[in-house]
Short mmCIF file of C-alpha atoms in Angstrom, two decimals:
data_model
loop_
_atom_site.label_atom_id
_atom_site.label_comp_id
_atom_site.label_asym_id
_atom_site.label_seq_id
_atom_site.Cartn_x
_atom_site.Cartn_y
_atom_site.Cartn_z
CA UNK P 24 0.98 3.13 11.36
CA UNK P 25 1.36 0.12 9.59
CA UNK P 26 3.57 -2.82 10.24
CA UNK P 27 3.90 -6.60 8.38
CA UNK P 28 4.75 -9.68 10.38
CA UNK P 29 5.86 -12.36 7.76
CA UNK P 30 6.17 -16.23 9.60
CA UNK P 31 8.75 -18.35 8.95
CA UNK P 32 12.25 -16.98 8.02
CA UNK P 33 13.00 -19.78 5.61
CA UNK P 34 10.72 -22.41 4.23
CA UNK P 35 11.77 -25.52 2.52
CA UNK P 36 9.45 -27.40 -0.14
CA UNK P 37 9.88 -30.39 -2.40
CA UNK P 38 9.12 -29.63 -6.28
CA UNK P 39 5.65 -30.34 -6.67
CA UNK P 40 4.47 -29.65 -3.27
CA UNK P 41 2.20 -26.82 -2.34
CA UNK P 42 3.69 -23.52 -1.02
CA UNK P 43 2.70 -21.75 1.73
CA UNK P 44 4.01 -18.05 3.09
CA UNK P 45 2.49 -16.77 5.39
CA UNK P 46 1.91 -12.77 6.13
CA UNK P 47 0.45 -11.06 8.93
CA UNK P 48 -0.46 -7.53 9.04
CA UNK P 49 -1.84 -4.37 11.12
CA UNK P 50 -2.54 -1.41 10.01
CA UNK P 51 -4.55 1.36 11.32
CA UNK P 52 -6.65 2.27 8.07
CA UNK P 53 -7.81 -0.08 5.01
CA UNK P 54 -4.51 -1.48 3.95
CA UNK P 55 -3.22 -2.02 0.32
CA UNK P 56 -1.12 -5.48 0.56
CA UNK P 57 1.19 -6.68 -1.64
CA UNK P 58 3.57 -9.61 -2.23
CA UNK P 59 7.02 -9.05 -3.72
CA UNK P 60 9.76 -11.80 -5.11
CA UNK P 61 13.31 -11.23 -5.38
CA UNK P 62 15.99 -13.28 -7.60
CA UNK P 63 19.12 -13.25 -6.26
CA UNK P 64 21.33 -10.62 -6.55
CA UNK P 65 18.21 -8.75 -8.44
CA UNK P 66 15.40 -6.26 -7.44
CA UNK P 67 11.80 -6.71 -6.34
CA UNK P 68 9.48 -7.90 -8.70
CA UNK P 69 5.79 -7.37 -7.76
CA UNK P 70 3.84 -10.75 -7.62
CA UNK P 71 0.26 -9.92 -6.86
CA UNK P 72 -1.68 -6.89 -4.66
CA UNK P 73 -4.80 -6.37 -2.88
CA UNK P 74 -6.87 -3.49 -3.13
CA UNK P 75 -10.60 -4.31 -2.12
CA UNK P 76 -12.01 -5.40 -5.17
CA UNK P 77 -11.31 -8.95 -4.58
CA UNK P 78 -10.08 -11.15 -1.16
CA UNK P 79 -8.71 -14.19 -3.23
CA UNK P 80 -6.04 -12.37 -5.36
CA UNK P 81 -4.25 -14.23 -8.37
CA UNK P 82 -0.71 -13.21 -9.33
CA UNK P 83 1.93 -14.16 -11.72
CA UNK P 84 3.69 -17.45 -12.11
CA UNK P 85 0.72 -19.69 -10.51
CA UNK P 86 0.99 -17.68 -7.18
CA UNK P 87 -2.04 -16.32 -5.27
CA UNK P 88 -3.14 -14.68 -1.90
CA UNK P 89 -5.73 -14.41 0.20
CA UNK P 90 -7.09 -11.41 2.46
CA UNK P 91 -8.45 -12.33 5.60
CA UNK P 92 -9.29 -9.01 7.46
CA UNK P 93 -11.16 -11.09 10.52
CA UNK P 94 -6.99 -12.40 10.69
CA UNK P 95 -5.21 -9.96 9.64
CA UNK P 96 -3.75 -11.92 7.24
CA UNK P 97 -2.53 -12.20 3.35
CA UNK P 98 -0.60 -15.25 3.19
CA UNK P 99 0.60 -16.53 -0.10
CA UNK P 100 0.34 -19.74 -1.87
CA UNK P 101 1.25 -21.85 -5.24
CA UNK P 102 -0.24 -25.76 -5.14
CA UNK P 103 2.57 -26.87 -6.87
CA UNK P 104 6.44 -25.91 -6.01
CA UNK P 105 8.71 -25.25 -9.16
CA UNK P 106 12.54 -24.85 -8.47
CA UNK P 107 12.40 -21.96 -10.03
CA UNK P 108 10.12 -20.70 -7.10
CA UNK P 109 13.19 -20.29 -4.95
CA UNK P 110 13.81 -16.85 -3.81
CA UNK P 111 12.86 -14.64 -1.24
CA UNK P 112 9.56 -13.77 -0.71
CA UNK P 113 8.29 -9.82 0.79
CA UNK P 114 5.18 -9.34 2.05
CA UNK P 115 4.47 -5.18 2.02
CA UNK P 116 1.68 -3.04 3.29
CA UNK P 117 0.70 0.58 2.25
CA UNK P 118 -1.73 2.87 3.96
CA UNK P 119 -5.26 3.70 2.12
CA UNK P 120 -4.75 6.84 3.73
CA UNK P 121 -7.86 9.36 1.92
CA UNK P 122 -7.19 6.70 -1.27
CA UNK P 123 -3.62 7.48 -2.32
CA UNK P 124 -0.18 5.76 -0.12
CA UNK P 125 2.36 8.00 -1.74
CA UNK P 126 4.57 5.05 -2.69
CA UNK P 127 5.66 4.47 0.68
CA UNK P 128 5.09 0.52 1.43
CA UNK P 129 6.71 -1.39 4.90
CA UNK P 130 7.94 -4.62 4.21
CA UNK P 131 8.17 -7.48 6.05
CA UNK P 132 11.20 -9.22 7.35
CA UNK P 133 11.38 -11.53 3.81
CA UNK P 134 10.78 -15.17 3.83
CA UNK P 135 13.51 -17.47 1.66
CA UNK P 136 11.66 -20.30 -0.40
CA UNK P 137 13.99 -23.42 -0.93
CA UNK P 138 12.81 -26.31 -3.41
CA UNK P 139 14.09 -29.24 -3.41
CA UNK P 140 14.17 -31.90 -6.41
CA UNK N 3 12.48 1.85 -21.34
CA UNK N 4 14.82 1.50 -19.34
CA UNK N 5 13.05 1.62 -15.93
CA UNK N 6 14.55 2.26 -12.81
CA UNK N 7 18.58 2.30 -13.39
CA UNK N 8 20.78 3.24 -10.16
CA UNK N 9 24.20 3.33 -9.93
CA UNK N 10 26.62 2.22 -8.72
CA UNK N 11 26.45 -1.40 -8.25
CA UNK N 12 29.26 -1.89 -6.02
CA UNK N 13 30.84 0.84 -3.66
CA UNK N 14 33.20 0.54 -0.91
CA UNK N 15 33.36 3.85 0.95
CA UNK N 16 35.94 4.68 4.33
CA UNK N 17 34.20 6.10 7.26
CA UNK N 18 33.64 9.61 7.06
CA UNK N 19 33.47 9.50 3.26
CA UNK N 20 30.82 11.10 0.73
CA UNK N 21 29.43 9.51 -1.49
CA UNK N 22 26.01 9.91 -3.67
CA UNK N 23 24.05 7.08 -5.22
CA UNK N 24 22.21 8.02 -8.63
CA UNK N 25 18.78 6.88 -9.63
CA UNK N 26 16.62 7.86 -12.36
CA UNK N 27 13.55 6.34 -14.19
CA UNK N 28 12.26 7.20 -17.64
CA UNK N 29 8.31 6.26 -16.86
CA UNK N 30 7.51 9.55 -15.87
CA UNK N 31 6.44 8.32 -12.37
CA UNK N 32 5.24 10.71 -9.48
CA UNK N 33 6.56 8.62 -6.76
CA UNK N 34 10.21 7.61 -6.05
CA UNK N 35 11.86 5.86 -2.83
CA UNK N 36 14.79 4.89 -1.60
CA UNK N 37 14.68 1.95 0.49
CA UNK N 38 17.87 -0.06 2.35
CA UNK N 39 17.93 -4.11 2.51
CA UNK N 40 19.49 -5.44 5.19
CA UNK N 41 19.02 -9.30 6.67
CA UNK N 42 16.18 -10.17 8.52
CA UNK N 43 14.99 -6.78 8.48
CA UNK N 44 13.27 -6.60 4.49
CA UNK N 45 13.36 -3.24 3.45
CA UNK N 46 12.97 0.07 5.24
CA UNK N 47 12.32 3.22 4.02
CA UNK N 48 14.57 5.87 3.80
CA UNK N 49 13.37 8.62 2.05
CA UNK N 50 10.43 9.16 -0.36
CA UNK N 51 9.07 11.79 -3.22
CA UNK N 52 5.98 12.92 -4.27
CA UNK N 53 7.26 15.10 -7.22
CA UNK N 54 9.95 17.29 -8.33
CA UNK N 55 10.84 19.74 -5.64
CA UNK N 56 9.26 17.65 -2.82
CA UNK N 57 10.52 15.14 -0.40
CA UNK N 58 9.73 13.60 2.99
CA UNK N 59 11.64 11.30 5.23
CA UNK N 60 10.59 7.57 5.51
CA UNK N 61 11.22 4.96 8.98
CA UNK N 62 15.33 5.30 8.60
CA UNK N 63 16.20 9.02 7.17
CA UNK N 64 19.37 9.78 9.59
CA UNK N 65 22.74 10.31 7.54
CA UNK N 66 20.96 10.42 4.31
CA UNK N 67 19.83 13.08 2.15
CA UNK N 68 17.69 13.17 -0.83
CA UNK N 69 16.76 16.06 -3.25
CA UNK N 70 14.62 15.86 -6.18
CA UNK N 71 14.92 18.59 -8.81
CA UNK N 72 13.58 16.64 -11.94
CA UNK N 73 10.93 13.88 -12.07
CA UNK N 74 13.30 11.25 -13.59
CA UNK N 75 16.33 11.34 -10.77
CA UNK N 76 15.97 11.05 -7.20
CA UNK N 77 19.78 11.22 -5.65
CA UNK N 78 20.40 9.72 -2.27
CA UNK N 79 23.16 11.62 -0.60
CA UNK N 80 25.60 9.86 2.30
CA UNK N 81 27.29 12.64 4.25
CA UNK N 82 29.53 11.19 5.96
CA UNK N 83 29.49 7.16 5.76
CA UNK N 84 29.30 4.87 8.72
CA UNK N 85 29.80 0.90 8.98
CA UNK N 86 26.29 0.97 10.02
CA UNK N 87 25.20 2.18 6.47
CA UNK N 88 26.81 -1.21 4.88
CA UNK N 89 23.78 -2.67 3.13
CA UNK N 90 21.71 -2.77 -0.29
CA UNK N 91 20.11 0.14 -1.24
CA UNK N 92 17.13 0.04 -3.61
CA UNK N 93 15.25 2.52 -5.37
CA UNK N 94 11.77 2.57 -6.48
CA UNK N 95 9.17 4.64 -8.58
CA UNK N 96 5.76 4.30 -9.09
CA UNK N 97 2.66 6.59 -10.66
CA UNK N 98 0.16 8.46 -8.45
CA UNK N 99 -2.37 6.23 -9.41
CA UNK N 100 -6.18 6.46 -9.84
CA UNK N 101 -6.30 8.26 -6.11
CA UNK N 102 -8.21 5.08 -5.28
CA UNK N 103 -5.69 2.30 -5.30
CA UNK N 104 -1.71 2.13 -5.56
CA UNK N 105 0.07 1.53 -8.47
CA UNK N 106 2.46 -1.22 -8.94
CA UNK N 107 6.44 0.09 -7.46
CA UNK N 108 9.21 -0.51 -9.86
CA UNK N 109 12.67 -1.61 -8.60
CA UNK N 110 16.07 -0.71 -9.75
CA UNK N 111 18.60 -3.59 -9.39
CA UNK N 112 20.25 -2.43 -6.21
CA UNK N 113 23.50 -0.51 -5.10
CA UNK N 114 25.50 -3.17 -2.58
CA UNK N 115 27.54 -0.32 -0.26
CA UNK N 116 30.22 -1.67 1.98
CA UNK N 117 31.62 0.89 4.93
CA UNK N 118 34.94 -0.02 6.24
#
């Protein structure tokens, strides 16, 4: 079983600071991690995943993670805040379960990003 | 393409009421889900495909069912609504992938269902 802690409800940044979400997970096999973004009103948009090739992932729009398996942890990060950074943020796990998840990810509880001018 | 289309967008349903939400996606992807957003709570799985013909339930399956006869829709099915249903519905689709790592889930835009 596989579950995603995700710290930090709502975080609140100045434009041009750095950004910081954090992610913990546990998961009984290898996990796949992944970090989603959603507009309002809009679906998810996948941001950046880790599969074991690489611990420091890069993503789209300046965001990257990094996996920390003595932590348990993925947490997310952009050095500098744009205002159009605010959303919500989902961190996601899927089982490496014999190399294939079936599509079937558990999300954390979402984390909204507010930037200020 | 398209992608991942669902309708409705809106729906207000009366307890007791039937209603089914449509979903289809013209990718030809193995995998589709249907997830619910609700606050505080991200998204949970409701019920999840492999292919046409097969189905399995996900972490929040009761009151819903799902069917999958072709690869491109994936139908979620509320028997008999309950206020506890009210919330965003989302489905997703994704290939098999390489059998070694995931492939990336696509998101339709969401169905907001309100149960009065």
């Amino acid at each position: 079983a596989q579950s995603v802690t995700q710290l930090g409800s709502h975080v609140s940044v100045s434009e041009g600071a750095l950004v910081l979400l954090r992610c913990n997970y546990s998961s009984s096999v290898p996990p796949y991690l992944f970090w989603y973004v959603q507009y309002p009103n809009q679906g998810l948009q996948l941001l950046l995943k880790y599969t074991s090739a690489a611990t420091l992932v890069k993503g789209i729009n300046g965001f990257e993670a990094e996996f920390k398996k003595s932590e348990t942890s993925f947490h997310l990060t952009k050095p500098s805040a744009h205002m159009s950074d605010a959303a919500e943020y989902f961190c996601a796990v899927s089982a490496n379960a014999g190399g294939t998840s079936y599509g079937k990810l558990t999300f954390g509880q979402g984390t909204i990003l507010t930037v200020h001018p | 393409n398209a992608g991942v289309t669902q309708t409705p967008k809106f729906q207000v349903l009366k307890t007791g009421q039937s209603m089914t939400l449509q979903c289809a996606q013209d990718m030809n992807h193995e995998y589709m889900s249907w997830y619910r957003q609700d606050p505080g709570m991200g998204l949970r799985l409701i019920h999840y495909s492999v292919g046409a013909g097969i189905t399995d339930q996900g972490e929040v399956p009761n009151g819903y069912n799902v069917s999958r006869s072709t690869t491109e829709d994936f139908p979620l099915r509320l028997l008999s609504a309950a206020p506890s249903q009210t919330s965003v519905y989302f489905c997703a689709s994704s290939y098999a992938g390489t059998g070694r790592e995931p492939d990336e889930q696509y998101f339709g835009p969401g169905t907001r269902l309100t149960v009065t």
